[in-house]
Tab-separated table of C-alpha atoms in Angstrom:
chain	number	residue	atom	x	y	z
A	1	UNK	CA	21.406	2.868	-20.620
A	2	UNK	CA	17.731	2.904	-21.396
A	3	UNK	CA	17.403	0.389	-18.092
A	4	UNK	CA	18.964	3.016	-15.904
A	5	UNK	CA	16.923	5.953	-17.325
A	6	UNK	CA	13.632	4.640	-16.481
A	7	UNK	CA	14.890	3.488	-12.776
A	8	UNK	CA	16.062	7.205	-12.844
A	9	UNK	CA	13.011	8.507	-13.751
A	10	UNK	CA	10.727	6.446	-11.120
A	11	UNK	CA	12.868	7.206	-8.267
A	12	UNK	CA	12.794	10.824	-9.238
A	13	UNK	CA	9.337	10.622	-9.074
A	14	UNK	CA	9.256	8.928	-5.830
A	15	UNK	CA	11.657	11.518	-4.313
A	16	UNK	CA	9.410	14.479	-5.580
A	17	UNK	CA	6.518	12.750	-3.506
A	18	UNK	CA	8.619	12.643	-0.727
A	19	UNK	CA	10.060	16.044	-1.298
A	20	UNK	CA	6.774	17.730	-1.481
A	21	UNK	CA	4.971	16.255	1.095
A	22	UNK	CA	7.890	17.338	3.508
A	23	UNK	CA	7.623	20.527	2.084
A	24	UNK	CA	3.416	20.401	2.799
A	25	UNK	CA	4.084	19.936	6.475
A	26	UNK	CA	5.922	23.133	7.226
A	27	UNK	CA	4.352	24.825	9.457
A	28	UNK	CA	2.452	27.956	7.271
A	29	UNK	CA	2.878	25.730	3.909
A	30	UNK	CA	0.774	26.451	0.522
A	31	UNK	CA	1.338	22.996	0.003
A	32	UNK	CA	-1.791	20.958	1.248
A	33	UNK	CA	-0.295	17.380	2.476
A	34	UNK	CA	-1.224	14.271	0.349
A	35	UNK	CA	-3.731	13.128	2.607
A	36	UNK	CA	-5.531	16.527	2.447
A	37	UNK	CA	-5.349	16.419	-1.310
A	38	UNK	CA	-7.096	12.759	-0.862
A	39	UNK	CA	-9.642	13.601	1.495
A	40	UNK	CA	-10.591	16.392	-1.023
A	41	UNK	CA	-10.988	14.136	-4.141
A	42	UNK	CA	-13.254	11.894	-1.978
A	43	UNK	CA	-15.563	14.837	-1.039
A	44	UNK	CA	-16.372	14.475	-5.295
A	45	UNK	CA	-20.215	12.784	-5.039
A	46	UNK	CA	-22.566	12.758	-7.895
A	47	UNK	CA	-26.039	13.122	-5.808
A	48	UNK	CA	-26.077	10.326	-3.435
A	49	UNK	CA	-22.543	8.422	-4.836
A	50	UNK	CA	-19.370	8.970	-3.607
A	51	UNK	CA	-18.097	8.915	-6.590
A	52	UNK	CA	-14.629	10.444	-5.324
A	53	UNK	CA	-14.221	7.990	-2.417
A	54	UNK	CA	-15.168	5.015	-4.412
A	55	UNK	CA	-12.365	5.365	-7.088
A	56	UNK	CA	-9.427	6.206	-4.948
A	57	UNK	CA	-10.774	3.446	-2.828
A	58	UNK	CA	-10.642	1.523	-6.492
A	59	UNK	CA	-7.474	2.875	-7.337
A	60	UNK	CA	-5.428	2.008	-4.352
A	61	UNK	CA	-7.226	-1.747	-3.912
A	62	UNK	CA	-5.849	-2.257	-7.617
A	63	UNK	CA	-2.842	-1.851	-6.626
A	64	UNK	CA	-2.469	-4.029	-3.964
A	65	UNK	CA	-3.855	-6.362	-6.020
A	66	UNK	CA	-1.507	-5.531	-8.711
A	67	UNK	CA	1.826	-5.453	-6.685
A	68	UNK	CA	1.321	-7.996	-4.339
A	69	UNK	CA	-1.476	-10.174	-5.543
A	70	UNK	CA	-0.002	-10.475	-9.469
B	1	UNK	CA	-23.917	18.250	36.808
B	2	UNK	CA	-23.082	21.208	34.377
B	3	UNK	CA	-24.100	19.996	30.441
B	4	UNK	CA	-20.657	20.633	28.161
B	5	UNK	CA	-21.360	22.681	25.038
B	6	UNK	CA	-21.587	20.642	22.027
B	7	UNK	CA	-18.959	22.581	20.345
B	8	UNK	CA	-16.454	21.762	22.953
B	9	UNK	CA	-16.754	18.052	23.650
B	10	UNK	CA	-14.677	15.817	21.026
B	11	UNK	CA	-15.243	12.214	20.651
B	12	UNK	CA	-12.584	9.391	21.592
B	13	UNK	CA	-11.530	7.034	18.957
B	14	UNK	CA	-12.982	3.818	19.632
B	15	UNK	CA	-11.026	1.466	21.119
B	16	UNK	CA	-9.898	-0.090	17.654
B	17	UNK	CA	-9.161	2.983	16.105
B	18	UNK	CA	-6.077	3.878	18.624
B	19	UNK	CA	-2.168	3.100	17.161
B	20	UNK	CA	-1.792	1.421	19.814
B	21	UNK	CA	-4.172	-1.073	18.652
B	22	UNK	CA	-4.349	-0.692	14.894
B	23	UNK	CA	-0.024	-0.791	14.525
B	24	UNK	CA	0.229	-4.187	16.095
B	25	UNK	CA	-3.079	-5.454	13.798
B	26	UNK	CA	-1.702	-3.641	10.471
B	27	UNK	CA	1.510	-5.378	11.174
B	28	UNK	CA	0.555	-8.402	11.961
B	29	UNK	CA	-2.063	-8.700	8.726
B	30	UNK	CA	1.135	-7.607	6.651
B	31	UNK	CA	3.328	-10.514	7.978
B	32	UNK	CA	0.911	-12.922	6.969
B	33	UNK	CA	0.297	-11.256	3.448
B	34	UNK	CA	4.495	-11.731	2.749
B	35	UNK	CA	3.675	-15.035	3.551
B	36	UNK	CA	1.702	-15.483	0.317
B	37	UNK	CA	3.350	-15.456	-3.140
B	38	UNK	CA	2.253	-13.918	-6.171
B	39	UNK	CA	-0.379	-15.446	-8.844
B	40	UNK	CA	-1.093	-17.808	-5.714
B	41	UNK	CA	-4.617	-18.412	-4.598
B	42	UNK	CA	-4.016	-17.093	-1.477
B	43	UNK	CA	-2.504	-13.907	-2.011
B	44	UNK	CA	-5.927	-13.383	-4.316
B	45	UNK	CA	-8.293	-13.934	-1.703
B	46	UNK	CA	-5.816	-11.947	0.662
B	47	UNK	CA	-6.066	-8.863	-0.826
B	48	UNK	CA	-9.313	-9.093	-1.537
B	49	UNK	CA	-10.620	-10.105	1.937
B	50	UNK	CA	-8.408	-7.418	3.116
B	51	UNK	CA	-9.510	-4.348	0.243
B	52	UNK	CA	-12.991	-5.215	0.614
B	53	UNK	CA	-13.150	-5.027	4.043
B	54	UNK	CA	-11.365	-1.482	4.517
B	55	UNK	CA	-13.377	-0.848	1.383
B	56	UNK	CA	-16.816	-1.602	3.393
B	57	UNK	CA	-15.535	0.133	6.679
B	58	UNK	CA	-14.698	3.583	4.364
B	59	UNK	CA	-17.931	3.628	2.075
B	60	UNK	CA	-19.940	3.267	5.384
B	61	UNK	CA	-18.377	6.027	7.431
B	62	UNK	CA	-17.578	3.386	10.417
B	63	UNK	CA	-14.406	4.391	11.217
B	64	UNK	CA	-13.772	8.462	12.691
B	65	UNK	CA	-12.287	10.648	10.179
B	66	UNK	CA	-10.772	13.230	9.525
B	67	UNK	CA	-12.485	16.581	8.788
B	68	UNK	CA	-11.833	17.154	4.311
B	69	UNK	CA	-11.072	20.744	3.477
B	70	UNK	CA	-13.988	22.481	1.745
B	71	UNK	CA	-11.183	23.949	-0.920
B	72	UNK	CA	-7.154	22.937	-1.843
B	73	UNK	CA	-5.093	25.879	-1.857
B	74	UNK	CA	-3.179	26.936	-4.774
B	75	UNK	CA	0.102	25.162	-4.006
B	76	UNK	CA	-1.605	22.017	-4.255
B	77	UNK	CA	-0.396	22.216	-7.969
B	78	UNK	CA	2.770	20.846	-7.326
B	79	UNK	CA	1.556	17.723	-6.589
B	80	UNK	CA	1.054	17.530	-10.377
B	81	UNK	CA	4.960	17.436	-10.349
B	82	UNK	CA	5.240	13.638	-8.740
B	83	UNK	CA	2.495	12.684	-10.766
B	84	UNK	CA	3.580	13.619	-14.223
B	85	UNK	CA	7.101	12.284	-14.118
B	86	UNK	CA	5.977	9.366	-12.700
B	87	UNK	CA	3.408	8.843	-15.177
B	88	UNK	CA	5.478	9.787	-18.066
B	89	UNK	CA	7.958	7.037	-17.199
B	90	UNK	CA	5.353	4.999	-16.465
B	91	UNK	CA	3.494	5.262	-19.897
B	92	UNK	CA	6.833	5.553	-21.432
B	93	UNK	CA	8.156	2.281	-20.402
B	94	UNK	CA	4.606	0.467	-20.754
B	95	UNK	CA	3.806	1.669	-24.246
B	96	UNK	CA	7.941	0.553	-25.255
B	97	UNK	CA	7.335	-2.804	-24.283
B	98	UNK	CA	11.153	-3.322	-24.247
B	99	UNK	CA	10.820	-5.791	-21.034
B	100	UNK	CA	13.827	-5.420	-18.515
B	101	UNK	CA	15.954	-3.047	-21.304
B	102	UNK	CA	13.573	-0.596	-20.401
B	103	UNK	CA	11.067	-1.869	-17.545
B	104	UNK	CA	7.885	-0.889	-16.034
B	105	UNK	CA	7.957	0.474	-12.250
B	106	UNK	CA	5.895	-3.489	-11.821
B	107	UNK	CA	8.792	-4.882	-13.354
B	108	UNK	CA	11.285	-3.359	-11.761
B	109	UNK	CA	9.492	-4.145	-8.324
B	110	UNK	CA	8.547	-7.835	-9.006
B	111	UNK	CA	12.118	-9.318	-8.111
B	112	UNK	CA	12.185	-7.256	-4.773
B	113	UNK	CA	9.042	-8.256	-3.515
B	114	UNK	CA	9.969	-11.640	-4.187
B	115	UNK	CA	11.728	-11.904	-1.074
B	116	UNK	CA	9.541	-12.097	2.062
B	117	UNK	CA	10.075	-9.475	3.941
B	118	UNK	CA	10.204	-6.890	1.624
B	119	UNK	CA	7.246	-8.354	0.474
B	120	UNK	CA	5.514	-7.620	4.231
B	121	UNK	CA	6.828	-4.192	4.202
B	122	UNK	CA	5.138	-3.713	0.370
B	123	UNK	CA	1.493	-5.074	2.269
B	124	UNK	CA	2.437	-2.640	5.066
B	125	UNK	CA	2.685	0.300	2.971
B	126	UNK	CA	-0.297	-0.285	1.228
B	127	UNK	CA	-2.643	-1.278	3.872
B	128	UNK	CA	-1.457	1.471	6.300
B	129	UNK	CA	-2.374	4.128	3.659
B	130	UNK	CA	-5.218	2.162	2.823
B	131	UNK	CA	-6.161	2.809	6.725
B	132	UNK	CA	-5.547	6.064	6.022
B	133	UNK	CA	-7.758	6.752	3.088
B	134	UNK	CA	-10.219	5.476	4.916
B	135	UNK	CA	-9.825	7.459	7.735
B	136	UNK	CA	-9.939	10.435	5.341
């Protein structure tokens, strides 16, 4: 029961990814796509560190490393 | 011969930076990464030959991006949707240690990408938006 509630819950989450980023690419969408949302975060810098670009960079090396390496 | 205004000339993509170039290469760095099983010695030095290399080309601005938006509009909030349920079942199941009663998104994934080719689709995924980040 438990088992089937949590792969419940991750492929709801998966879908709502899906589900809004097909919403985001209608034309005249509020919805900024994921990859707009990304290349916003990596604009963050802290003086000369681009502090945004190096932890999604971070973040999505981990898991690679994570999933495919571990 | 006339002089094109600066505003209207756009620059090609370098050769390596067309699909039709960086498809076949993503691909083909994705079969080999299948190839490699996990906790192996290879798959380590895979991913990170692979990461830090698309980690080098995106921190040095080598590769043509994309121009970022200077502000998110204000439906960007639903992207908190995705994120919090997937956390919440994420912390949920890691902080319940109940192992495969009630598993972790990694445990639930290991046995799939046990098998080879899912395996190459999982390093396709993640290098292709990997590409993309860096793109970004």
């Amino acid at each position: 029961m438990m088992r089937a509630l949590a792969i419940g819950g991750f492929l709801v989450g998966l879908a709502l990814f899906g589900l809004i980023e097909w919403l985001a690419r209608r034309e005249g969408s509020r919805i900024p796509t994921l990859g707009e949302v990304c290349a916003y975060v990596m604009r963050y810098e802290v003086g000369p560190v681009p502090v945004g670009r190096i932890g999604l960079f971070g973040f999505w090396w981990w898991v690679g490393w994570h999933f495919l390496a571990r | 011969m006339m002089e094109q205004p600066h505003d209207l000339t756009v620059e090609a993509p370098r050769t390596w930076e067309r699909p039709v170039v960086c498809v076949p290469v993503l691909v083909a760095l994705s079969l080999v990464g299948g190839r490699f099983p996990s906790f192996s010695t290879e798959a380590n030095l895979y991913v990170f030959g692979t990461g830090g290399v698309l980690i080098w080309l995106g921190l040095t601005r080598r590769v043509q991006g994309h121009t970022a938006p200077q502000r998110l509009s204000s439906g960007a909030i639903w992207w908190t949707l995705p994120v919090v349920v997937f956390g919440v079942f994420e912390g949920a199941t890691f902080f319940a240690a109940a192992g495969d009663d009630f598993p972790t998104f990694s445990l639930l994934a290991d046995p799939l990408l046990e098998d080879r080719l899912v395996r190459s689709a999982g390093w396709l995924v993640w290098l292709s938006a990997f590409w993309g980040l860096v793109r970004r």
